[in-house]
Amino acid sequence: KHPPPRMAMLQALLSLSLALPATTLICQHSFSNSIKLLWNDVDATDLYMVEVSTNRSTLPFLVETTTATSTIVDDLLTNQSYCFNVRSHLASAPSIVWHWRARNDSLAVCCSTQHDGLSPHSIQILSTRSDKLLTWQLAVPPTQRPSLELLHLASGNVSTMIASSPSQHQLFGLLPGSKYSLRIVADATRSDRFFFQTAAPNSTFTSVYRVSEYTNEVDLLVNHDSASLEGQAAFLTNTNSALFFNVSLNPPVTRYCVEHADVKWAPYVSCNGPEADPRNHPEDPLCICDVWADRMIALQSKGTFDKVCDPIVWASDGSHNDPVCNCSDGLGNWSKWVTSEQSKRFLGRNPVWLPFFYYQVPAPSYPGQTPFGYFYSHPKESVCKMSLSEPGCSWLRQPRARVIRGNDLLHRGWNATSVPHWPLHTHGPNTSMEVLTNLPVFKQAWLDVDTLTLSRCCGC
């Protein structure tokens, strides 16, 4: 019995990798919109990270993680140069946040320029479950409607169909939780394969943004908090600590795509923060009960604060402390160090409001506030390894992520003025003007990084 085409290709790549000398990276084949990368296994490694940049001297704008020693990087532009680097992660490290081997200890860099050809141009998702609208551009207008070859990767089953128009076709009846590849055949020309996926049953996809804390590495979400685009812009504008992180220190800000169970959001938990000292270790982050500051940013009611948080202690100068807030684990434990079973099982979410962290004392209501996105929490206890079909897990970070840097924002005119939210008072500074000035800078930075490859939405 012959293996499916995709499986056969990967088996061939794997067999070739065993014969390569150590610390070798090969750009094996370059097509119009994809490239095959192949490298040797590195001792004491549990994960690899492929970094993609536009030349050897720039930091990566795209990263992709894998446990394999080969991958296909797709969605590349024609006539665009790319450089690829593969880094390895120390298997004995307590988590995947730190202990990536340094770039000068990583595998060799290889560079390639994509060439013109017939390739799908973009894919737009209409439903993450079973229907997708595919659109493409062809180098030469076809004389008749193209045909499509659709490969279901797990089974190897191939179906063919005639496109409904010269530049698009809607696919129906795709299996949930599946990966596919598509090839377009126009006249005598065949395109590269274009890979896409569908969501698992009862799941959905969400784009989240995160600035790395305590490190200049991409820190990969596990036991970390993230935000929506608007929420992250507000957070970055209002945070300016050299110890924690700072836009001016050029940290990576990463956009991830997360697949997760399509259920009610769990109570948000606060991860990797100074409130968790001395137990918190940033290389293996700790999540604790939603802290005072995060509850005030979410504008929880005074009734909620009175139930779960210690009373405010006022100082003679009119400032007050940062009271401890407590949670129950459902087993009789009540403290700031525990989180609810729901918060361990599913992604958490808190609303973000403008003005950001303006109210610093709980009240029955908060006049003048405007909704401005969300914060999310990503519990280590329920992260999936490969798919949402695994027992006991509910969320999965997609392998590929986009990256910008603090310096990118500063060069675009980001307002990095320090905001004095601490010590706490009745009200903090109103930074709405600064946030609304920085938001379009933040949006444009992501629009620009998206132009370096073909477009693809989260979950496509």
XYZ file of C-alpha atoms in Angstrom:
460
model
C 0.000 0.000 0.000
C 1.459 3.332 -1.047
C 1.500 6.131 1.580
C -0.449 9.347 0.841
C 1.580 11.879 -1.241
C 2.118 14.249 1.715
C 3.229 11.401 3.995
C 5.574 10.005 1.364
C 7.159 13.417 0.913
C 7.746 13.824 4.664
C 9.172 10.293 4.936
C 11.610 11.095 2.132
C 12.669 14.295 3.852
C 13.172 12.478 7.149
C 15.326 9.749 5.584
C 17.480 12.398 3.931
C 17.937 14.278 7.207
C 19.645 11.283 8.837
C 22.486 11.517 6.342
C 23.227 15.189 6.860
C 26.147 16.422 8.973
C 25.357 18.147 12.261
C 24.100 21.750 12.372
C 23.072 21.813 8.715
C 20.037 23.589 7.314
C 19.033 23.031 3.707
C 16.609 25.055 1.626
C 15.749 21.949 -0.367
C 13.288 23.228 -2.953
C 12.073 26.707 -3.758
C 8.734 27.175 -5.484
C 6.700 30.248 -6.268
C 5.077 30.451 -2.835
C 6.707 27.803 -0.652
C 10.027 26.303 0.353
C 11.021 23.015 1.969
C 13.435 23.283 4.882
C 15.368 20.333 6.234
C 17.794 20.096 9.147
C 19.479 17.645 11.467
C 18.159 16.510 14.804
C 19.885 18.361 17.663
C 20.661 16.469 20.871
C 18.644 17.296 24.010
C 16.029 19.234 22.014
C 12.243 19.127 22.397
C 11.197 21.873 19.958
C 12.531 23.777 16.949
C 11.723 27.316 15.876
C 12.020 28.370 12.248
C 12.712 32.106 12.001
C 11.966 33.928 8.748
C 13.458 37.329 7.900
C 13.945 39.317 4.706
C 17.754 39.309 4.934
C 20.560 38.008 7.130
C 20.895 41.173 9.209
C 17.262 41.656 10.312
C 15.334 40.023 13.129
C 12.568 37.587 12.130
C 9.104 38.846 11.254
C 7.660 35.317 11.286
C 8.347 32.287 13.478
C 7.056 28.735 13.289
C 7.529 25.953 15.845
C 7.719 22.229 15.145
C 8.953 19.023 16.764
C 9.999 17.642 13.362
C 13.291 18.179 11.535
C 11.647 19.441 8.356
C 8.872 21.833 7.439
C 7.288 23.585 4.482
C 7.102 27.363 4.787
C 4.367 28.589 2.484
C 2.530 31.836 1.672
C 5.790 33.342 0.371
C 5.763 36.143 -2.199
C 7.241 35.855 -5.663
C 10.416 37.876 -6.307
C 10.904 38.366 -2.559
C 14.078 37.265 -0.786
C 13.810 35.383 2.505
C 16.340 34.045 4.971
C 15.562 31.067 7.198
C 17.148 30.143 10.498
C 16.337 27.189 12.755
C 16.852 27.346 16.521
C 16.514 24.541 19.031
C 15.094 24.484 22.550
C 16.770 22.719 25.470
C 14.610 19.725 26.391
C 15.500 19.894 30.098
C 14.237 23.490 30.458
C 11.240 23.922 32.783
C 9.096 25.391 30.011
C 9.293 26.583 26.394
C 9.488 30.251 27.446
C 13.252 30.461 27.960
C 16.361 28.426 27.080
C 16.202 28.673 23.313
C 19.742 28.189 22.091
C 21.309 31.445 20.936
C 21.268 32.362 17.260
C 25.037 31.989 16.952
C 24.646 28.431 18.272
C 21.780 27.639 15.946
C 21.733 25.895 12.626
C 23.132 27.626 9.570
C 21.094 30.267 7.788
C 19.909 29.666 4.251
C 18.368 32.279 1.969
C 16.185 31.974 -1.098
C 14.284 34.142 -3.571
C 10.860 32.988 -4.691
C 10.169 33.021 -8.419
C 7.125 33.880 -10.489
C 4.704 31.103 -11.139
C 1.116 29.996 -10.927
C 0.088 30.105 -7.286
C -2.980 30.723 -5.149
C -2.861 34.305 -3.997
C -5.030 34.426 -0.913
C -7.602 32.508 1.038
C -10.568 33.975 2.869
C -12.466 31.915 5.391
C -16.261 32.074 5.458
C -16.688 29.456 8.170
C -14.023 27.734 10.233
C -16.054 24.550 10.077
C -16.812 23.279 6.595
C -17.118 26.035 3.954
C -14.268 28.102 2.528
C -14.087 30.648 -0.260
C -10.758 30.426 -2.066
C -9.472 33.230 -4.256
C -6.280 33.313 -6.322
C -4.314 35.170 -8.947
C -2.750 33.541 -11.991
C 0.402 34.747 -13.718
C -1.272 34.269 -17.111
C -5.074 34.513 -17.532
C -6.348 30.983 -18.280
C -8.204 30.147 -21.478
C -10.814 28.249 -19.472
C -11.879 27.829 -15.871
C -9.100 26.176 -13.834
C -9.541 22.799 -12.192
C -8.803 22.176 -8.526
C -7.083 19.187 -6.911
C -7.980 18.904 -3.212
C -5.920 16.579 -1.003
C -7.052 15.529 2.483
C -3.671 15.112 4.181
C -4.600 12.535 6.813
C -6.247 10.067 4.427
C -4.506 10.901 1.166
C -7.885 11.150 -0.587
C -7.830 13.435 -3.632
C -10.876 15.061 -5.213
C -10.963 17.161 -8.376
C -13.439 19.829 -9.468
C -13.808 22.653 -11.958
C -13.546 26.131 -10.429
C -16.759 28.145 -10.417
C -14.905 31.141 -11.896
C -11.385 31.973 -13.216
C -10.319 33.429 -9.849
C -12.347 31.834 -7.046
C -14.216 28.780 -5.857
C -16.209 27.914 -2.756
C -15.508 24.559 -1.110
C -18.303 22.775 0.732
C -18.390 19.748 2.968
C -14.835 19.915 4.278
C -14.213 17.715 7.301
C -13.846 19.536 10.643
C -10.467 19.447 12.359
C -8.695 18.548 9.124
C -5.751 19.757 7.070
C -5.921 20.016 3.299
C -3.792 21.052 0.386
C -5.073 22.578 -2.842
C -3.486 22.680 -6.278
C -4.799 24.783 -9.164
C -4.384 23.487 -12.722
C -4.837 26.098 -15.468
C -4.217 24.987 -19.038
C -0.854 23.168 -18.853
C 0.367 24.820 -15.647
C 0.097 23.394 -12.109
C 0.453 25.546 -9.035
C 2.276 24.819 -5.802
C 0.182 23.124 -3.182
C -1.606 25.564 -0.909
C -2.172 24.256 2.634
C -5.132 25.172 4.853
C -7.167 23.742 7.714
C -10.618 23.611 9.251
C -11.483 24.016 12.925
C -12.116 21.001 15.116
C -15.753 20.360 16.134
C -17.031 22.914 18.665
C -13.936 25.068 18.377
C -13.024 28.464 16.989
C -9.946 30.626 16.280
C -8.881 33.897 17.920
C -5.966 36.229 17.133
C -4.143 37.352 20.284
C -1.257 39.775 20.793
C 1.445 39.586 23.432
C 4.560 41.551 24.351
C 7.290 39.333 25.813
C 8.072 39.916 29.469
C 11.496 39.588 31.144
C 12.970 38.347 27.861
C 13.695 39.400 24.303
C 12.534 36.006 23.035
C 9.078 35.166 21.729
C 7.536 33.587 24.838
C 4.824 31.361 23.347
C 1.703 31.975 25.500
C 1.724 29.044 27.951
C 0.797 30.404 31.426
C 0.871 33.893 29.969
C -1.685 36.621 29.364
C -2.356 38.214 25.988
C -4.779 40.757 24.528
C -6.846 41.694 21.528
C -5.280 44.210 19.155
C -6.939 47.188 20.902
C -6.269 45.796 24.373
C -2.582 45.274 23.596
C -2.209 48.817 22.241
C -3.739 50.173 25.465
C -1.551 47.926 27.623
C 1.667 48.885 25.843
C 0.842 52.582 26.053
C 0.285 52.378 29.814
C 3.220 50.169 30.812
C 6.755 51.444 30.973
C 8.895 49.480 33.426
C 12.519 48.741 32.586
C 12.464 45.712 34.931
C 9.295 44.177 33.490
C 9.385 45.230 29.837
C 9.381 48.452 27.895
C 8.693 49.313 24.257
C 11.979 51.229 24.266
C 13.872 48.008 25.109
C 12.851 46.549 21.720
C 10.939 43.488 22.958
C 9.125 41.243 20.510
C 5.393 41.812 20.212
C 3.850 38.685 18.737
C 0.532 37.946 17.073
C -0.553 34.372 17.630
C -3.482 32.418 16.265
C -5.140 30.252 18.916
C -7.638 27.470 18.300
C -9.810 26.891 21.346
C -13.003 25.304 22.579
C -16.040 27.354 21.578
C -17.420 27.604 25.122
C -18.075 30.356 27.644
C -14.878 32.164 28.611
C -13.407 31.142 31.959
C -12.590 33.637 34.723
C -9.386 35.462 33.762
C -6.227 34.744 35.770
C -3.124 36.936 36.137
C 0.082 35.282 34.908
C 3.808 36.008 35.171
C 3.303 39.212 37.177
C 5.137 40.826 40.087
C 2.148 40.095 42.345
C 3.186 36.413 42.185
C 6.608 37.044 43.721
C 8.445 35.309 45.299
C 6.902 32.196 43.773
C 6.920 33.409 40.172
C 9.801 32.317 37.965
C 9.540 33.927 34.512
C 11.225 30.958 32.808
C 8.322 28.812 34.086
C 5.504 31.334 34.644
C 2.888 31.100 37.381
C -0.767 32.120 37.096
C -2.607 33.329 40.197
C -6.046 34.670 41.062
C -7.061 37.753 39.026
C -5.116 40.576 40.741
C -6.381 43.977 41.877
C -4.986 45.967 38.962
C -6.398 43.566 36.356
C -9.799 43.654 38.081
C -9.782 47.465 38.049
C -8.789 47.522 34.354
C -11.784 45.206 33.765
C -13.993 47.505 35.927
C -15.395 44.735 38.082
C -18.122 45.907 40.443
C -17.559 47.018 44.024
C -19.646 44.060 45.121
C -17.184 41.668 43.481
C -14.184 43.398 45.068
C -15.826 43.314 48.486
C -16.353 39.544 48.166
C -12.898 38.478 46.999
C -10.343 41.216 47.797
C -8.839 42.564 51.016
C -9.868 46.082 52.106
C -7.889 49.085 50.842
C -5.223 50.433 53.203
C -4.804 54.181 52.746
C -1.510 56.016 53.332
C -1.145 59.526 54.743
C -0.313 60.926 51.278
C -3.665 59.813 49.843
C -2.315 56.769 48.034
C -3.353 53.200 48.785
C -1.946 49.718 48.654
C -2.498 47.005 46.063
C -4.873 44.706 47.999
C -4.717 40.933 47.660
C -7.575 39.257 45.791
C -8.417 35.614 46.449
C -9.964 32.732 44.509
C -11.289 29.294 45.390
C -10.087 26.119 43.718
C -13.302 24.327 44.681
C -11.436 22.114 47.153
C -11.678 24.399 50.160
C -8.557 26.424 49.365
C -9.072 30.206 49.291
C -6.069 32.403 48.510
C -4.386 34.458 45.811
C -2.279 31.443 44.856
C -5.146 29.285 43.591
C -7.338 29.522 40.494
C -10.715 27.974 39.737
C -11.074 24.650 37.952
C -12.755 26.504 35.068
C -9.749 28.836 34.720
C -7.446 25.823 34.457
C -9.600 24.103 31.843
C -10.329 26.957 29.417
C -9.034 30.288 28.154
C -9.932 33.204 30.407
C -11.068 36.664 29.322
C -11.433 40.105 30.917
C -12.747 43.257 29.237
C -10.504 46.298 28.746
C -11.891 49.839 28.993
C -10.792 53.385 28.205
C -9.580 55.395 29.985
C -7.223 52.522 30.832
C -6.827 51.894 34.593
C -8.310 55.340 35.270
C -10.520 54.179 38.155
C -8.358 52.838 40.981
C -11.015 52.396 43.675
C -13.982 50.034 43.201
C -17.348 51.695 42.671
C -20.936 50.602 41.955
C -20.564 52.075 38.433
C -17.866 53.691 36.296
C -19.175 56.623 34.225
C -17.502 57.631 30.985
C -15.820 54.319 30.201
C -15.631 52.894 26.647
C -15.084 49.179 25.809
C -11.642 48.692 24.259
C -10.933 45.018 23.654
C -9.970 42.150 25.925
C -7.250 40.471 27.957
C -6.889 36.675 27.662
C -5.236 34.052 29.892
C -3.737 30.805 28.576
C -3.545 28.056 31.243
C -0.752 25.527 31.099
C -3.011 22.791 32.469
C -5.205 22.608 29.346
C -2.865 23.338 26.436
C -3.015 20.750 23.634
C 0.106 19.212 22.105
C -1.177 18.559 18.577
C -4.974 18.909 18.355
C -8.109 19.681 20.342
C -9.128 16.026 20.115
C -6.634 15.169 22.875
C -8.308 14.383 26.220
C -8.218 17.092 28.877
C -7.092 19.968 26.654
C -9.033 22.944 25.273
C -6.649 25.278 23.414
C -3.814 25.078 20.919
C -1.362 27.731 19.758
C -1.006 27.489 15.994
C 2.640 26.874 14.965
C 3.078 30.098 12.979
C 3.182 33.597 14.491
C 4.041 37.124 13.295
C 6.478 39.361 15.149
C 7.153 43.087 15.333
C 9.589 44.833 17.665
C 9.422 47.773 20.024
C 11.801 49.682 17.766
C 9.391 49.178 14.848
C 6.747 51.049 16.832
C 9.124 53.799 17.994
C 10.267 54.461 14.421
C 6.640 54.876 13.401
C 6.009 57.550 16.026
C 4.815 55.499 19.004
C 4.286 57.646 22.103
C 6.433 55.898 24.739
C 5.980 58.494 27.484
C 6.097 56.943 30.957
C 2.656 56.782 32.592
C 2.620 57.216 36.438
C -0.140 54.789 37.458
C 1.682 53.935 40.691
C 1.286 54.490 43.576
C -2.449 53.912 43.398
C -4.907 56.712 44.200
C -8.622 57.237 43.622
C -7.974 57.843 39.922
C -4.995 57.301 37.661
C -3.985 59.448 34.680
C -6.359 59.591 31.723
C -4.274 58.216 28.835
C -7.085 57.890 26.279
C -5.479 60.431 23.938
C -2.143 58.593 23.987
C -3.819 55.214 23.422
C -5.911 56.502 20.521
C -2.769 58.038 19.003
C -0.818 54.789 19.329
C -3.577 52.461 18.103
C -3.255 53.358 14.374
C 0.549 53.041 14.689
C 0.056 49.553 16.117
C -2.447 48.579 13.410
C -0.236 49.825 10.582
C 2.774 47.915 11.888
C 0.793 44.676 11.578
C -0.602 45.593 8.171
C 2.950 46.196 6.952
C 4.348 42.934 8.315
C 1.459 41.114 6.638
C 2.618 42.443 3.245
C 5.811 40.351 3.529
C 3.862 37.164 2.714
C 0.576 36.222 1.099
C -2.468 37.079 3.173
C -4.080 34.462 5.400
C -6.523 34.904 8.248
C -6.286 33.248 11.665
C -7.634 29.725 11.267
C -7.364 29.568 7.464
